[in-house]
Amino acid sequence: MGLETSIEDRVRQLLESLPEKDGALIPLLQHVQSDQGFISHEAVAAVSEALGVSESFVYGVATFYAEFKLVRPGKHHFKVCLGTSCYLRGGQSLLDHISRKLGIESGKTTRDGKYSLETVACLGCCSRSPAMAYDGVIYGGVSSDQIDSILAAGDSRP
Amino acid sequence: MKRATDPRVLQEIQNDAKEAWLELLRGEHPLICTGLSTCGISAKALECLSAIESELADRGIAFRSMKVGCLGLCYAEPLIYIKMPNRPLICYGHLHPENIALLVEEVFDKDNISNNMTLGAIDLPEIKVPPVPGLPSIMEHPMIKPQVRIALRNCGLIDPEDIRQYFSHGGYAALAKALAMKPEEVIETVKTSGLRGRGGAGFPTGMKWEFCRRAPGQEKYLICNADEGDPGAFMDRSILEGDPHAVLEGMLIAAYAIGCNKGYIYCRAEYPLALKRLDIALKQARELGLLGDDILGLGFGFDISIKEGAGAFVCGEETALMASIEGKRGMPRTRPPFPANSGLWGKPTNINNVETFANLGQIIDRGGQWYYSYGVGRSRGTKTLSLAGAVRRPGLIEVPMGMTLRQIIFEIGGGVPEDKACKGVLTGGPSGGCIPHASLDVPVDYESLTEKGSIMGSGSMIIIDEDTCIVDLAKFFLTFTQRESCGKCTPCRIGTRQMLAMLEKISQGQAEMGDIARLEGLATAVKNGSLCALGGGAPNPVLTALRYFREEFEEHILNKTCPSMICKNLIAYAIDPERCKGCGLCAQSCPAGAIQGEKKAVYVIDPAACIKCGACRSVCPEKFRAVTKEVARCA
């Protein structure tokens, strides 16, 4: 392996890989995020450079959409659904439970960088409320016991 | 597979696919179909499938396996259908990895195909098997019987990742038919059908197409709105995960009728499986020549790209969605100009929702009159509805418009669980409203729901029971809409925030009676003054709550109590000294350290320190049930 690719080069590579260049900003930010885990200030600058738009424009888009994270998220990720059905079927209590267990509020990451917690408007899994996604896997009818066993299993999924 | 270079080759491909489908059903080995949509997967369908696989491997039984989408009976998920040789295809439900051994034993060892996991036989008119006495048909299932499945025709019945199965069910025949018609005739057929936009606004689809077709310009765009952001709605996800080709075929028909050569599907990122299956479907259609240049050798070219949303509810609004495709902040703009004249990149653009597209193949195939024969008044055809919340059978259904809410909730949905009272139903999501139990005889059509102060919206139905506090619910919706407001127009940006603040005051027991009129006044102003449907619809949950449940607001204000015991400031937790056995679990679980006591003695909650999280109540062992929740007047 040679020298580590600079963020500028990486962003250019990602831009090259996009099938369409029209309206590339959002897909590019999505690729940067899946590549880097989040969108750093350096990435914003590199994207602005690569697309020839101002940093403030990139930042404006990145902060508009809930998907984009501007700080590094935890290694494992809880996404608790607070859609109407989940809210009515205990989604808030589920969120409170995870929040208490991890000692962080929604939108934050634990100090050791292991877990982050956020809410999502709806996972479209309303018939199995309350639902959540943990590391991208969707769970339905989640109980607080299930959370405890996920956390107890630590890094490995239950 | 060969490319469908002309309609005749397409016909051959379809015939081969039908033959392959029959082969699959007639095969000498058992066939196992697993419902693998997001809902099924979240209910451990994959774990059930691997349990079956290992049970059958142990027995040395060869079998064939395929995935299907969601049949809509989500309450019974995961669902697995098994077809034994010379037996009907049978749907089994309420499975979990632990009862799979029993299922395999009953079905494979004992040939007891009609057991207590059986939901019914899936009718397959194309094959003949001896009748099984006592075996119910799935068509008789209370959740299926009243349905007319047009948009959902293939969902749960075919493998969504195999275009041949779509062909075997008549797929892409409507495209060939449409391409043999004049574009104007296609538009006329859609007009005759009475089809209106299924995304919420209900604009007549044929008319919308005509506007765009007539708009000057060579370059025109077609967009499929798959940004199903309405919390509580999952029909678009189900269609995309269960029958993506139905959407592509609908888009092809629309593109031909309007004269578009380029299409986009804007799908929300929260639906990874739908995105994956769409991607597969697009590749398959392209390989067969059903997308690209000179489709079926008839000179018409069209291709589709997927644009992944990035988590903004407002992007369901068409002008915001187009801004997002262009790579900008998804903020709506004023209309006119309408997208039909100036849409994506300033070009004429037609945008329809997933379900609207999914209906089109059948409309072209069977005619506009046929579709029009379903429904009532100006609401023709069928509507998919997602049932969730306090209902025995949550899931996805499709019924002719005009069926009453009561039929839908009680006959199809099975009513409210635990014998609780039905308080009402929320239709139309955060832009809709709550229709009270007393009005459940209202027919589900665009006009009747609007008359009740709610909307059809995308068709989400969330049933609420007596345990739901209407003030809290209104607060929930406003929390959502004020967070999702794009901030462009003042009524929505500031109005929703102020409405939320007023609702918070009410839920905390700190409001005065004058606040109701102030809230109503502001809600009306936001409804009338907002730029787009997000702000325009945001007050609906509040206005319907005030219209139908005003006494509940008054209860919070005058008596400072929450009758449903939801609003935290108006409830109190206490430990019943008679029932407390001093186990100390509550004190251990209390995050606020508000519970004091000693083991084997009675524990006590300090109301001043209590944060009303309810943790103590949920950990108190069922046999003691010593922690009580009561109505408390706020000081």
PDB file of C-alpha atoms in Angstrom, chain A residues 20 22-27 30 57 59-61 63-68 79 82-85 87-89 92-93 96 100 119-129 136-141 144 146, chain B residues 38-39 42-43 74 77 231-232 234 237 262 264 268 270-271 305 307-312 314-315 324-331 345 388-390 394 462 464 468 472-473 476-477 480 486 591 613 615:
ATOM      1  CA  GLU A  20     -24.713  10.692 -13.482  1.00  0.00           C
ATOM      2  CA  ASP A  22     -26.363  16.047 -12.917  1.00  0.00           C
ATOM      3  CA  GLY A  23     -27.469  16.815  -9.386  1.00  0.00           C
ATOM      4  CA  ALA A  24     -24.376  15.027  -8.094  1.00  0.00           C
ATOM      5  CA  LEU A  25     -24.082  16.819  -4.759  1.00  0.00           C
ATOM      6  CA  ILE A  26     -26.433  14.635  -2.721  1.00  0.00           C
ATOM      7  CA  PRO A  27     -25.254  11.290  -4.161  1.00  0.00           C
ATOM      8  CA  GLN A  30     -23.966   9.935   0.404  1.00  0.00           C
ATOM      9  CA  PHE A  57     -23.779  25.589  -0.409  1.00  0.00           C
ATOM     10  CA  TYR A  59     -22.841  22.769   4.103  1.00  0.00           C
ATOM     11  CA  GLY A  60     -26.383  24.046   3.493  1.00  0.00           C
ATOM     12  CA  VAL A  61     -27.346  20.802   1.787  1.00  0.00           C
ATOM     13  CA  THR A  63     -27.308  20.159   7.215  1.00  0.00           C
ATOM     14  CA  PHE A  64     -30.711  20.138   5.530  1.00  0.00           C
ATOM     15  CA  TYR A  65     -31.014  16.372   5.257  1.00  0.00           C
ATOM     16  CA  ALA A  66     -31.293  14.213   8.348  1.00  0.00           C
ATOM     17  CA  GLU A  67     -29.189  11.449   6.802  1.00  0.00           C
ATOM     18  CA  PHE A  68     -25.958  13.415   6.811  1.00  0.00           C
ATOM     19  CA  LYS A  79     -32.011   4.081  15.066  1.00  0.00           C
ATOM     20  CA  LEU A  82     -40.687   7.327  16.254  1.00  0.00           C
ATOM     21  CA  GLY A  83     -43.296   7.065  13.527  1.00  0.00           C
ATOM     22  CA  THR A  84     -46.884   7.458  14.684  1.00  0.00           C
ATOM     23  CA  SER A  85     -47.540   3.786  15.114  1.00  0.00           C
ATOM     24  CA  TYR A  87     -44.820   6.230  19.150  1.00  0.00           C
ATOM     25  CA  LEU A  88     -48.224   4.877  20.165  1.00  0.00           C
ATOM     26  CA  ARG A  89     -46.894   1.360  20.703  1.00  0.00           C
ATOM     27  CA  GLN A  92     -40.706   6.559  23.134  1.00  0.00           C
ATOM     28  CA  SER A  93     -40.240   4.210  26.111  1.00  0.00           C
ATOM     29  CA  ASP A  96     -35.859   6.322  26.801  1.00  0.00           C
ATOM     30  CA  ARG A 100     -30.762   5.505  29.920  1.00  0.00           C
ATOM     31  CA  THR A 119     -34.445   8.552  16.040  1.00  0.00           C
ATOM     32  CA  VAL A 120     -35.963   8.106  12.606  1.00  0.00           C
ATOM     33  CA  ALA A 121     -39.253   9.504  11.360  1.00  0.00           C
ATOM     34  CA  CYS A 122     -40.514   6.127  10.116  1.00  0.00           C
ATOM     35  CA  LEU A 123     -38.930   2.856   9.070  1.00  0.00           C
ATOM     36  CA  GLY A 124     -42.117   1.786   7.278  1.00  0.00           C
ATOM     37  CA  CYS A 125     -42.361  -1.210   9.554  1.00  0.00           C
ATOM     38  CA  CYS A 126     -45.509   0.086  11.265  1.00  0.00           C
ATOM     39  CA  SER A 127     -47.221  -3.277  11.433  1.00  0.00           C
ATOM     40  CA  ARG A 128     -44.496  -4.491  13.790  1.00  0.00           C
ATOM     41  CA  SER A 129     -44.250  -1.518  16.138  1.00  0.00           C
ATOM     42  CA  GLY A 136     -28.844  -1.452   9.620  1.00  0.00           C
ATOM     43  CA  VAL A 137     -30.884  -4.521  10.604  1.00  0.00           C
ATOM     44  CA  ILE A 138     -34.535  -3.807  11.261  1.00  0.00           C
ATOM     45  CA  TYR A 139     -36.130  -5.295  14.356  1.00  0.00           C
ATOM     46  CA  GLY A 140     -39.882  -5.320  14.941  1.00  0.00           C
ATOM     47  CA  GLY A 141     -41.864  -5.621  18.186  1.00  0.00           C
ATOM     48  CA  SER A 144     -36.465  -3.486  26.491  1.00  0.00           C
ATOM     49  CA  GLN A 146     -34.126  -7.326  23.648  1.00  0.00           C
TER      50      GLN A 146
ATOM     51  CA  THR B  38     -38.812  -5.587   5.520  1.00  0.00           C
ATOM     52  CA  CYS B  39     -41.765  -6.436   7.768  1.00  0.00           C
ATOM     53  CA  SER B  42     -38.032  -7.836  11.042  1.00  0.00           C
ATOM     54  CA  ALA B  43     -40.250 -10.684  12.265  1.00  0.00           C
ATOM     55  CA  CYS B  74     -48.289  -8.492   8.574  1.00  0.00           C
ATOM     56  CA  GLU B  77     -45.663 -12.617  10.063  1.00  0.00           C
ATOM     57  CA  PRO B 231     -45.076   7.963   9.294  1.00  0.00           C
ATOM     58  CA  GLY B 232     -47.550   5.116   9.380  1.00  0.00           C
ATOM     59  CA  PHE B 234     -45.850   1.554   4.105  1.00  0.00           C
ATOM     60  CA  ARG B 237     -42.386   0.181   0.422  1.00  0.00           C
ATOM     61  CA  LYS B 262     -35.866  10.025 -18.981  1.00  0.00           C
ATOM     62  CA  TYR B 264     -36.244   9.108 -12.007  1.00  0.00           C
ATOM     63  CA  ARG B 268     -36.186   7.355   0.548  1.00  0.00           C
ATOM     64  CA  GLU B 270     -34.816   4.464   4.917  1.00  0.00           C
ATOM     65  CA  TYR B 271     -35.960   1.749   2.495  1.00  0.00           C
ATOM     66  CA  SER B 305     -32.317   6.291 -12.709  1.00  0.00           C
ATOM     67  CA  LYS B 307     -32.221   8.904  -6.767  1.00  0.00           C
ATOM     68  CA  GLU B 308     -31.885   8.104  -3.115  1.00  0.00           C
ATOM     69  CA  GLY B 309     -33.501  10.517  -0.687  1.00  0.00           C
ATOM     70  CA  ALA B 310     -31.559  11.757   2.292  1.00  0.00           C
ATOM     71  CA  GLY B 311     -34.143  11.921   5.041  1.00  0.00           C
ATOM     72  CA  ALA B 312     -36.355  14.964   4.636  1.00  0.00           C
ATOM     73  CA  VAL B 314     -40.742  17.752   2.909  1.00  0.00           C
ATOM     74  CA  CYS B 315     -39.186  16.088  -0.149  1.00  0.00           C
ATOM     75  CA  SER B 324     -33.518  17.506  -4.140  1.00  0.00           C
ATOM     76  CA  ILE B 325     -32.901  15.605  -7.403  1.00  0.00           C
ATOM     77  CA  GLU B 326     -31.120  18.696  -8.637  1.00  0.00           C
ATOM     78  CA  GLY B 327     -28.826  18.384  -5.627  1.00  0.00           C
ATOM     79  CA  LYS B 328     -30.210  21.272  -3.594  1.00  0.00           C
ATOM     80  CA  ARG B 329     -31.891  21.705  -0.248  1.00  0.00           C
ATOM     81  CA  GLY B 330     -35.342  20.207  -0.645  1.00  0.00           C
ATOM     82  CA  MET B 331     -37.393  23.356  -0.330  1.00  0.00           C
ATOM     83  CA  TRP B 345     -34.127  21.495 -14.488  1.00  0.00           C
ATOM     84  CA  ALA B 388     -51.317   0.030  12.246  1.00  0.00           C
ATOM     85  CA  GLY B 389     -51.607   1.188  15.833  1.00  0.00           C
ATOM     86  CA  ALA B 390     -54.235  -0.296  18.134  1.00  0.00           C
ATOM     87  CA  PRO B 394     -52.056  -4.646  11.357  1.00  0.00           C
ATOM     88  CA  ILE B 462     -53.528   4.425  12.577  1.00  0.00           C
ATOM     89  CA  ILE B 464     -56.078   4.697  18.453  1.00  0.00           C
ATOM     90  CA  THR B 468     -54.181   7.562  23.684  1.00  0.00           C
ATOM     91  CA  ASP B 472     -50.291  14.279  23.421  1.00  0.00           C
ATOM     92  CA  LEU B 473     -50.997  12.951  19.928  1.00  0.00           C
ATOM     93  CA  PHE B 476     -46.507  14.387  18.647  1.00  0.00           C
ATOM     94  CA  PHE B 477     -47.572  15.431  15.143  1.00  0.00           C
ATOM     95  CA  PHE B 480     -42.777  16.098  13.763  1.00  0.00           C
ATOM     96  CA  CYS B 486     -38.028  23.419   5.672  1.00  0.00           C
ATOM     97  CA  PRO B 591     -32.712   6.580  36.762  1.00  0.00           C
ATOM     98  CA  CYS B 613     -40.357   7.617  33.127  1.00  0.00           C
ATOM     99  CA  ALA B 615     -39.286   2.364  34.569  1.00  0.00           C
TER     100      ALA B 615
END
